[in-house]
């Protein structure tokens, strides 16, 4: 790891974890991106989460996962594609609606499409009622985490679905935009989140049919 993107406030353990992450990403994206680009994405991703994460030990892992997504998006923007459509779900905190939509889309579309999510003011953790309500339907979103969106992620998407982020939602030419008006599950219990969950399922199924994608 070069000194260009190293931050002095990182502990030795964090520096070692980020160095290991950079090596893994370097191996994964060999021939696509150089070490400097990978380190820049990794460290800017780290900084995105540093002010919000509840447990600092998880920061390198979150940074690596988000940097990987961003690098895949950049590769798509630069012309590398496996032909699968990318759908991006956006809401304010990326803690409830967009995470449930992401869970439903991945569950129903399987390997036929790619789905990402993000938030304008991403939260520190996913809404536990959203996690519990999705678990009732056999979908585990507990391993997901709130995250922001970045320019390359939005530009890589074929369809951008917004849910309550208003003017904060990004608009780029060439994207297809859908706005889903849904109640915000923030502060609600599982019983009140269930109707939101079920409405999201219905809309995701409609979207899959519109994209001519098979669903389970």
PDB file of C-alpha atoms in Angstrom:
ATOM      1  CA  UNK A   1       0.000   0.000   0.000  1.00  0.00           C
ATOM      2  CA  UNK A   2       1.483   3.324  -1.023  1.00  0.00           C
ATOM      3  CA  UNK A   3       1.691   6.334   1.232  1.00  0.00           C
ATOM      4  CA  UNK A   4      -0.519   8.354  -1.132  1.00  0.00           C
ATOM      5  CA  UNK A   5      -3.755   7.166   0.445  1.00  0.00           C
ATOM      6  CA  UNK A   6      -2.572   6.097   3.891  1.00  0.00           C
ATOM      7  CA  UNK A   7      -4.130   8.031   6.738  1.00  0.00           C
ATOM      8  CA  UNK A   8      -2.034   8.692   9.836  1.00  0.00           C
ATOM      9  CA  UNK A   9      -4.903   8.107  12.248  1.00  0.00           C
ATOM     10  CA  UNK A  10      -5.285   4.443  11.213  1.00  0.00           C
ATOM     11  CA  UNK A  11      -4.132   1.850  13.702  1.00  0.00           C
ATOM     12  CA  UNK A  12      -1.547  -0.724  12.674  1.00  0.00           C
ATOM     13  CA  UNK A  13      -4.254  -3.388  12.547  1.00  0.00           C
ATOM     14  CA  UNK A  14      -6.413  -1.224  10.294  1.00  0.00           C
ATOM     15  CA  UNK A  15      -3.480  -0.468   8.004  1.00  0.00           C
ATOM     16  CA  UNK A  16      -2.676  -4.175   7.750  1.00  0.00           C
ATOM     17  CA  UNK A  17      -6.324  -5.033   7.073  1.00  0.00           C
ATOM     18  CA  UNK A  18      -6.526  -2.418   4.326  1.00  0.00           C
ATOM     19  CA  UNK A  19      -3.249  -3.623   2.820  1.00  0.00           C
ATOM     20  CA  UNK A  20      -4.645  -7.170   2.702  1.00  0.00           C
ATOM     21  CA  UNK A  21      -7.870  -5.862   1.150  1.00  0.00           C
ATOM     22  CA  UNK A  22      -5.870  -3.974  -1.484  1.00  0.00           C
ATOM     23  CA  UNK A  23      -4.012  -7.164  -2.389  1.00  0.00           C
ATOM     24  CA  UNK A  24      -7.259  -9.123  -2.746  1.00  0.00           C
ATOM     25  CA  UNK A  25      -8.828  -6.436  -4.900  1.00  0.00           C
ATOM     26  CA  UNK A  26      -5.651  -6.179  -6.948  1.00  0.00           C
ATOM     27  CA  UNK A  27      -5.797  -9.898  -7.711  1.00  0.00           C
ATOM     28  CA  UNK A  28      -9.499  -9.727  -8.516  1.00  0.00           C
ATOM     29  CA  UNK A  29      -9.159  -6.770 -10.884  1.00  0.00           C
ATOM     30  CA  UNK A  30      -5.815  -7.709 -12.466  1.00  0.00           C
ATOM     31  CA  UNK A  31      -5.604  -6.193 -15.924  1.00  0.00           C
ATOM     32  CA  UNK A  32      -8.571  -3.894 -15.325  1.00  0.00           C
ATOM     33  CA  UNK A  33      -7.269  -1.362 -12.794  1.00  0.00           C
ATOM     34  CA  UNK A  34      -3.877  -0.426 -11.443  1.00  0.00           C
ATOM     35  CA  UNK A  35      -2.828  -0.423  -7.802  1.00  0.00           C
ATOM     36  CA  UNK A  36      -3.276   3.354  -7.449  1.00  0.00           C
ATOM     37  CA  UNK A  37      -6.907   3.272  -8.599  1.00  0.00           C
ATOM     38  CA  UNK A  38      -7.684   0.327  -6.335  1.00  0.00           C
ATOM     39  CA  UNK A  39      -6.086   1.979  -3.295  1.00  0.00           C
ATOM     40  CA  UNK A  40      -7.881   5.252  -3.990  1.00  0.00           C
ATOM     41  CA  UNK A  41     -11.253   3.521  -4.160  1.00  0.00           C
ATOM     42  CA  UNK A  42     -10.480   1.464  -1.069  1.00  0.00           C
ATOM     43  CA  UNK A  43      -9.407   4.403   1.053  1.00  0.00           C
ATOM     44  CA  UNK A  44     -12.141   6.784  -0.066  1.00  0.00           C
ATOM     45  CA  UNK A  45     -14.617   4.000   0.710  1.00  0.00           C
ATOM     46  CA  UNK A  46     -13.036   3.630   4.142  1.00  0.00           C
ATOM     47  CA  UNK A  47     -13.426   7.350   4.784  1.00  0.00           C
ATOM     48  CA  UNK A  48     -17.110   7.198   3.808  1.00  0.00           C
ATOM     49  CA  UNK A  49     -17.798   4.753   6.650  1.00  0.00           C
ATOM     50  CA  UNK A  50     -15.307   6.034   9.229  1.00  0.00           C
ATOM     51  CA  UNK A  51     -17.625   8.713  10.631  1.00  0.00           C
ATOM     52  CA  UNK A  52     -20.663   6.407  10.922  1.00  0.00           C
ATOM     53  CA  UNK A  53     -19.539   2.900  11.790  1.00  0.00           C
ATOM     54  CA  UNK A  54     -20.408   1.736  15.288  1.00  0.00           C
ATOM     55  CA  UNK A  55     -17.557  -0.792  15.411  1.00  0.00           C
ATOM     56  CA  UNK A  56     -14.243   0.422  13.985  1.00  0.00           C
ATOM     57  CA  UNK A  57     -12.940  -3.130  13.565  1.00  0.00           C
ATOM     58  CA  UNK A  58     -15.436  -3.690  10.745  1.00  0.00           C
ATOM     59  CA  UNK A  59     -14.354  -0.616   8.763  1.00  0.00           C
ATOM     60  CA  UNK A  60     -11.760  -2.338   6.540  1.00  0.00           C
ATOM     61  CA  UNK A  61     -14.274  -5.064   5.642  1.00  0.00           C
ATOM     62  CA  UNK A  62     -16.986  -2.538   4.784  1.00  0.00           C
ATOM     63  CA  UNK A  63     -14.487  -0.496   2.787  1.00  0.00           C
ATOM     64  CA  UNK A  64     -13.379  -3.550   0.824  1.00  0.00           C
ATOM     65  CA  UNK A  65     -16.936  -4.616   0.022  1.00  0.00           C
ATOM     66  CA  UNK A  66     -17.941  -1.129  -1.093  1.00  0.00           C
ATOM     67  CA  UNK A  67     -14.726  -0.598  -3.077  1.00  0.00           C
ATOM     68  CA  UNK A  68     -15.344  -3.894  -4.883  1.00  0.00           C
ATOM     69  CA  UNK A  69     -18.825  -2.739  -5.875  1.00  0.00           C
ATOM     70  CA  UNK A  70     -17.488   0.621  -7.039  1.00  0.00           C
ATOM     71  CA  UNK A  71     -14.749  -1.019  -9.107  1.00  0.00           C
ATOM     72  CA  UNK A  72     -17.273  -3.327 -10.765  1.00  0.00           C
ATOM     73  CA  UNK A  73     -19.373  -0.238 -11.518  1.00  0.00           C
ATOM     74  CA  UNK A  74     -16.396   1.616 -12.985  1.00  0.00           C
ATOM     75  CA  UNK A  75     -15.573  -1.376 -15.170  1.00  0.00           C
ATOM     76  CA  UNK A  76     -19.170  -1.339 -16.423  1.00  0.00           C
ATOM     77  CA  UNK A  77     -19.001   2.388 -17.157  1.00  0.00           C
ATOM     78  CA  UNK A  78     -15.784   1.825 -19.094  1.00  0.00           C
ATOM     79  CA  UNK A  79     -17.427  -0.788 -21.286  1.00  0.00           C
ATOM     80  CA  UNK A  80     -16.981  -4.130 -19.527  1.00  0.00           C
ATOM     81  CA  UNK A  81     -20.326  -5.917 -19.242  1.00  0.00           C
ATOM     82  CA  UNK A  82     -21.592  -9.467 -18.925  1.00  0.00           C
ATOM     83  CA  UNK A  83     -24.929  -8.416 -20.392  1.00  0.00           C
ATOM     84  CA  UNK A  84     -26.919  -8.525 -17.178  1.00  0.00           C
ATOM     85  CA  UNK A  85     -28.962  -5.405 -16.323  1.00  0.00           C
ATOM     86  CA  UNK A  86     -28.055  -3.459 -13.197  1.00  0.00           C
ATOM     87  CA  UNK A  87     -30.817  -2.049 -10.966  1.00  0.00           C
ATOM     88  CA  UNK A  88     -29.970   0.500  -8.274  1.00  0.00           C
ATOM     89  CA  UNK A  89     -32.357   1.082  -5.346  1.00  0.00           C
ATOM     90  CA  UNK A  90     -31.990   4.429  -3.561  1.00  0.00           C
ATOM     91  CA  UNK A  91     -33.636   5.899  -0.470  1.00  0.00           C
ATOM     92  CA  UNK A  92     -32.624   8.376   2.192  1.00  0.00           C
ATOM     93  CA  UNK A  93     -30.839   6.195   4.742  1.00  0.00           C
ATOM     94  CA  UNK A  94     -30.364   2.909   2.840  1.00  0.00           C
ATOM     95  CA  UNK A  95     -31.608   1.218   5.997  1.00  0.00           C
ATOM     96  CA  UNK A  96     -35.153   0.125   5.157  1.00  0.00           C
ATOM     97  CA  UNK A  97     -36.979   0.443   1.848  1.00  0.00           C
ATOM     98  CA  UNK A  98     -34.010   0.201  -0.496  1.00  0.00           C
ATOM     99  CA  UNK A  99     -32.538  -2.693   1.477  1.00  0.00           C
ATOM    100  CA  UNK A 100     -35.811  -4.621   1.351  1.00  0.00           C
ATOM    101  CA  UNK A 101     -36.081  -3.931  -2.378  1.00  0.00           C
ATOM    102  CA  UNK A 102     -32.501  -5.135  -2.835  1.00  0.00           C
ATOM    103  CA  UNK A 103     -33.294  -8.309  -0.902  1.00  0.00           C
ATOM    104  CA  UNK A 104     -36.414  -9.028  -2.919  1.00  0.00           C
ATOM    105  CA  UNK A 105     -34.755  -8.312  -6.245  1.00  0.00           C
ATOM    106  CA  UNK A 106     -31.775 -10.559  -5.561  1.00  0.00           C
ATOM    107  CA  UNK A 107     -34.027 -13.301  -4.216  1.00  0.00           C
ATOM    108  CA  UNK A 108     -36.374 -13.219  -7.200  1.00  0.00           C
ATOM    109  CA  UNK A 109     -33.934 -12.458 -10.023  1.00  0.00           C
ATOM    110  CA  UNK A 110     -31.123 -14.716  -8.878  1.00  0.00           C
ATOM    111  CA  UNK A 111     -28.132 -14.560 -11.228  1.00  0.00           C
ATOM    112  CA  UNK A 112     -30.116 -13.009 -14.077  1.00  0.00           C
ATOM    113  CA  UNK A 113     -29.476  -9.411 -12.970  1.00  0.00           C
ATOM    114  CA  UNK A 114     -27.337  -7.311 -10.635  1.00  0.00           C
ATOM    115  CA  UNK A 115     -28.791  -5.140  -7.876  1.00  0.00           C
ATOM    116  CA  UNK A 116     -27.206  -2.492  -5.672  1.00  0.00           C
ATOM    117  CA  UNK A 117     -28.563   0.015  -3.151  1.00  0.00           C
ATOM    118  CA  UNK A 118     -27.541   3.287  -1.541  1.00  0.00           C
ATOM    119  CA  UNK A 119     -28.686   6.247   0.534  1.00  0.00           C
ATOM    120  CA  UNK A 120     -28.442  10.024   0.438  1.00  0.00           C
ATOM    121  CA  UNK A 121     -27.636  10.145   4.163  1.00  0.00           C
ATOM    122  CA  UNK A 122     -26.790   6.531   4.841  1.00  0.00           C
ATOM    123  CA  UNK A 123     -27.426   5.252   8.340  1.00  0.00           C
ATOM    124  CA  UNK A 124     -25.122   3.369  10.682  1.00  0.00           C
ATOM    125  CA  UNK A 125     -27.113   0.128  10.526  1.00  0.00           C
ATOM    126  CA  UNK A 126     -30.088  -1.505   8.813  1.00  0.00           C
ATOM    127  CA  UNK A 127     -33.517  -1.089  10.387  1.00  0.00           C
ATOM    128  CA  UNK A 128     -33.985  -4.226  12.550  1.00  0.00           C
ATOM    129  CA  UNK A 129     -37.712  -4.313  11.771  1.00  0.00           C
ATOM    130  CA  UNK A 130     -36.894  -4.453   8.065  1.00  0.00           C
ATOM    131  CA  UNK A 131     -34.464  -7.313   8.696  1.00  0.00           C
ATOM    132  CA  UNK A 132     -37.027  -9.196  10.800  1.00  0.00           C
ATOM    133  CA  UNK A 133     -39.881  -8.722   8.333  1.00  0.00           C
ATOM    134  CA  UNK A 134     -37.764  -9.987   5.421  1.00  0.00           C
ATOM    135  CA  UNK A 135     -36.632 -12.969   7.497  1.00  0.00           C
ATOM    136  CA  UNK A 136     -40.293 -13.919   7.877  1.00  0.00           C
ATOM    137  CA  UNK A 137     -40.316 -14.458   4.108  1.00  0.00           C
ATOM    138  CA  UNK A 138     -37.066 -16.417   4.137  1.00  0.00           C
ATOM    139  CA  UNK A 139     -34.846 -13.570   2.906  1.00  0.00           C
ATOM    140  CA  UNK A 140     -31.793 -12.684   4.980  1.00  0.00           C
ATOM    141  CA  UNK A 141     -30.635  -9.071   4.606  1.00  0.00           C
ATOM    142  CA  UNK A 142     -28.812  -8.986   7.938  1.00  0.00           C
ATOM    143  CA  UNK A 143     -25.443  -9.148   6.176  1.00  0.00           C
ATOM    144  CA  UNK A 144     -26.102  -5.974   4.188  1.00  0.00           C
ATOM    145  CA  UNK A 145     -24.999  -2.545   5.361  1.00  0.00           C
ATOM    146  CA  UNK A 146     -26.096   1.038   4.626  1.00  0.00           C
ATOM    147  CA  UNK A 147     -23.870   2.749   2.102  1.00  0.00           C
ATOM    148  CA  UNK A 148     -23.813   5.901  -0.037  1.00  0.00           C
ATOM    149  CA  UNK A 149     -23.979   6.036  -3.789  1.00  0.00           C
ATOM    150  CA  UNK A 150     -21.177   7.285  -5.996  1.00  0.00           C
ATOM    151  CA  UNK A 151     -21.086   8.661  -9.508  1.00  0.00           C
ATOM    152  CA  UNK A 152     -19.751   5.481 -11.076  1.00  0.00           C
ATOM    153  CA  UNK A 153     -22.417   3.369  -9.352  1.00  0.00           C
ATOM    154  CA  UNK A 154     -25.264   5.518 -10.678  1.00  0.00           C
ATOM    155  CA  UNK A 155     -23.738   5.733 -14.143  1.00  0.00           C
ATOM    156  CA  UNK A 156     -23.350   1.951 -14.271  1.00  0.00           C
ATOM    157  CA  UNK A 157     -27.026   1.316 -13.491  1.00  0.00           C
ATOM    158  CA  UNK A 158     -29.570   0.641 -16.216  1.00  0.00           C
ATOM    159  CA  UNK A 159     -32.521   1.336 -13.907  1.00  0.00           C
ATOM    160  CA  UNK A 160     -32.519   3.626 -10.863  1.00  0.00           C
ATOM    161  CA  UNK A 161     -35.417   3.176  -8.437  1.00  0.00           C
ATOM    162  CA  UNK A 162     -35.821   6.044  -5.956  1.00  0.00           C
ATOM    163  CA  UNK A 163     -37.823   5.860  -2.735  1.00  0.00           C
ATOM    164  CA  UNK A 164     -38.287   9.084  -0.874  1.00  0.00           C
ATOM    165  CA  UNK A 165     -34.881  10.714  -1.340  1.00  0.00           C
ATOM    166  CA  UNK A 166     -36.377  13.579  -3.355  1.00  0.00           C
ATOM    167  CA  UNK A 167     -34.002  16.131  -4.830  1.00  0.00           C
ATOM    168  CA  UNK A 168     -31.067  14.392  -3.149  1.00  0.00           C
ATOM    169  CA  UNK A 169     -31.395  11.479  -5.581  1.00  0.00           C
ATOM    170  CA  UNK A 170     -28.862  11.753  -8.414  1.00  0.00           C
ATOM    171  CA  UNK A 171     -29.989  12.180 -12.022  1.00  0.00           C
ATOM    172  CA  UNK A 172     -27.726  11.224 -14.922  1.00  0.00           C
ATOM    173  CA  UNK A 173     -28.694  11.167 -18.607  1.00  0.00           C
ATOM    174  CA  UNK A 174     -29.320   7.759 -20.115  1.00  0.00           C
ATOM    175  CA  UNK A 175     -30.599   6.089 -16.971  1.00  0.00           C
ATOM    176  CA  UNK A 176     -34.158   4.852 -16.618  1.00  0.00           C
ATOM    177  CA  UNK A 177     -35.714   6.256 -13.435  1.00  0.00           C
ATOM    178  CA  UNK A 178     -38.628   4.942 -11.402  1.00  0.00           C
ATOM    179  CA  UNK A 179     -39.962   6.611  -8.263  1.00  0.00           C
ATOM    180  CA  UNK A 180     -41.719   4.351  -5.791  1.00  0.00           C
ATOM    181  CA  UNK A 181     -43.816   6.123  -3.180  1.00  0.00           C
ATOM    182  CA  UNK A 182     -43.592   3.924  -0.103  1.00  0.00           C
ATOM    183  CA  UNK A 183     -44.044   4.508   3.605  1.00  0.00           C
ATOM    184  CA  UNK A 184     -40.771   4.876   5.479  1.00  0.00           C
ATOM    185  CA  UNK A 185     -40.290   1.934   7.883  1.00  0.00           C
ATOM    186  CA  UNK A 186     -38.108   4.053  10.195  1.00  0.00           C
ATOM    187  CA  UNK A 187     -39.463   3.908  13.749  1.00  0.00           C
ATOM    188  CA  UNK A 188     -42.045   1.242  12.912  1.00  0.00           C
ATOM    189  CA  UNK A 189     -42.371  -2.222  14.380  1.00  0.00           C
ATOM    190  CA  UNK A 190     -42.397  -5.431  12.371  1.00  0.00           C
ATOM    191  CA  UNK A 191     -46.189  -5.522  12.170  1.00  0.00           C
ATOM    192  CA  UNK A 192     -46.273  -2.108  10.493  1.00  0.00           C
ATOM    193  CA  UNK A 193     -43.358  -2.929   8.203  1.00  0.00           C
ATOM    194  CA  UNK A 194     -44.991  -6.043   6.759  1.00  0.00           C
ATOM    195  CA  UNK A 195     -47.349  -4.127   4.408  1.00  0.00           C
ATOM    196  CA  UNK A 196     -44.363  -2.112   3.130  1.00  0.00           C
ATOM    197  CA  UNK A 197     -42.405  -5.322   2.586  1.00  0.00           C
ATOM    198  CA  UNK A 198     -45.276  -6.898   0.659  1.00  0.00           C
ATOM    199  CA  UNK A 199     -45.797  -3.817  -1.517  1.00  0.00           C
ATOM    200  CA  UNK A 200     -42.092  -3.795  -2.337  1.00  0.00           C
ATOM    201  CA  UNK A 201     -42.329  -7.448  -3.369  1.00  0.00           C
ATOM    202  CA  UNK A 202     -45.214  -6.630  -5.702  1.00  0.00           C
ATOM    203  CA  UNK A 203     -43.326  -3.768  -7.316  1.00  0.00           C
ATOM    204  CA  UNK A 204     -40.144  -5.775  -7.704  1.00  0.00           C
ATOM    205  CA  UNK A 205     -42.091  -8.531  -9.458  1.00  0.00           C
ATOM    206  CA  UNK A 206     -43.592  -5.955 -11.828  1.00  0.00           C
ATOM    207  CA  UNK A 207     -40.134  -4.548 -12.514  1.00  0.00           C
ATOM    208  CA  UNK A 208     -38.734  -7.998 -13.262  1.00  0.00           C
ATOM    209  CA  UNK A 209     -41.568  -8.672 -15.684  1.00  0.00           C
ATOM    210  CA  UNK A 210     -40.980  -5.295 -17.336  1.00  0.00           C
ATOM    211  CA  UNK A 211     -37.299  -6.161 -17.756  1.00  0.00           C
ATOM    212  CA  UNK A 212     -38.286  -9.545 -19.190  1.00  0.00           C
ATOM    213  CA  UNK A 213     -36.341 -11.313 -16.466  1.00  0.00           C
ATOM    214  CA  UNK A 214     -37.380 -14.683 -15.006  1.00  0.00           C
ATOM    215  CA  UNK A 215     -38.218 -14.776 -11.321  1.00  0.00           C
ATOM    216  CA  UNK A 216     -38.580 -17.509  -8.756  1.00  0.00           C
TER     217      UNK A 216
END
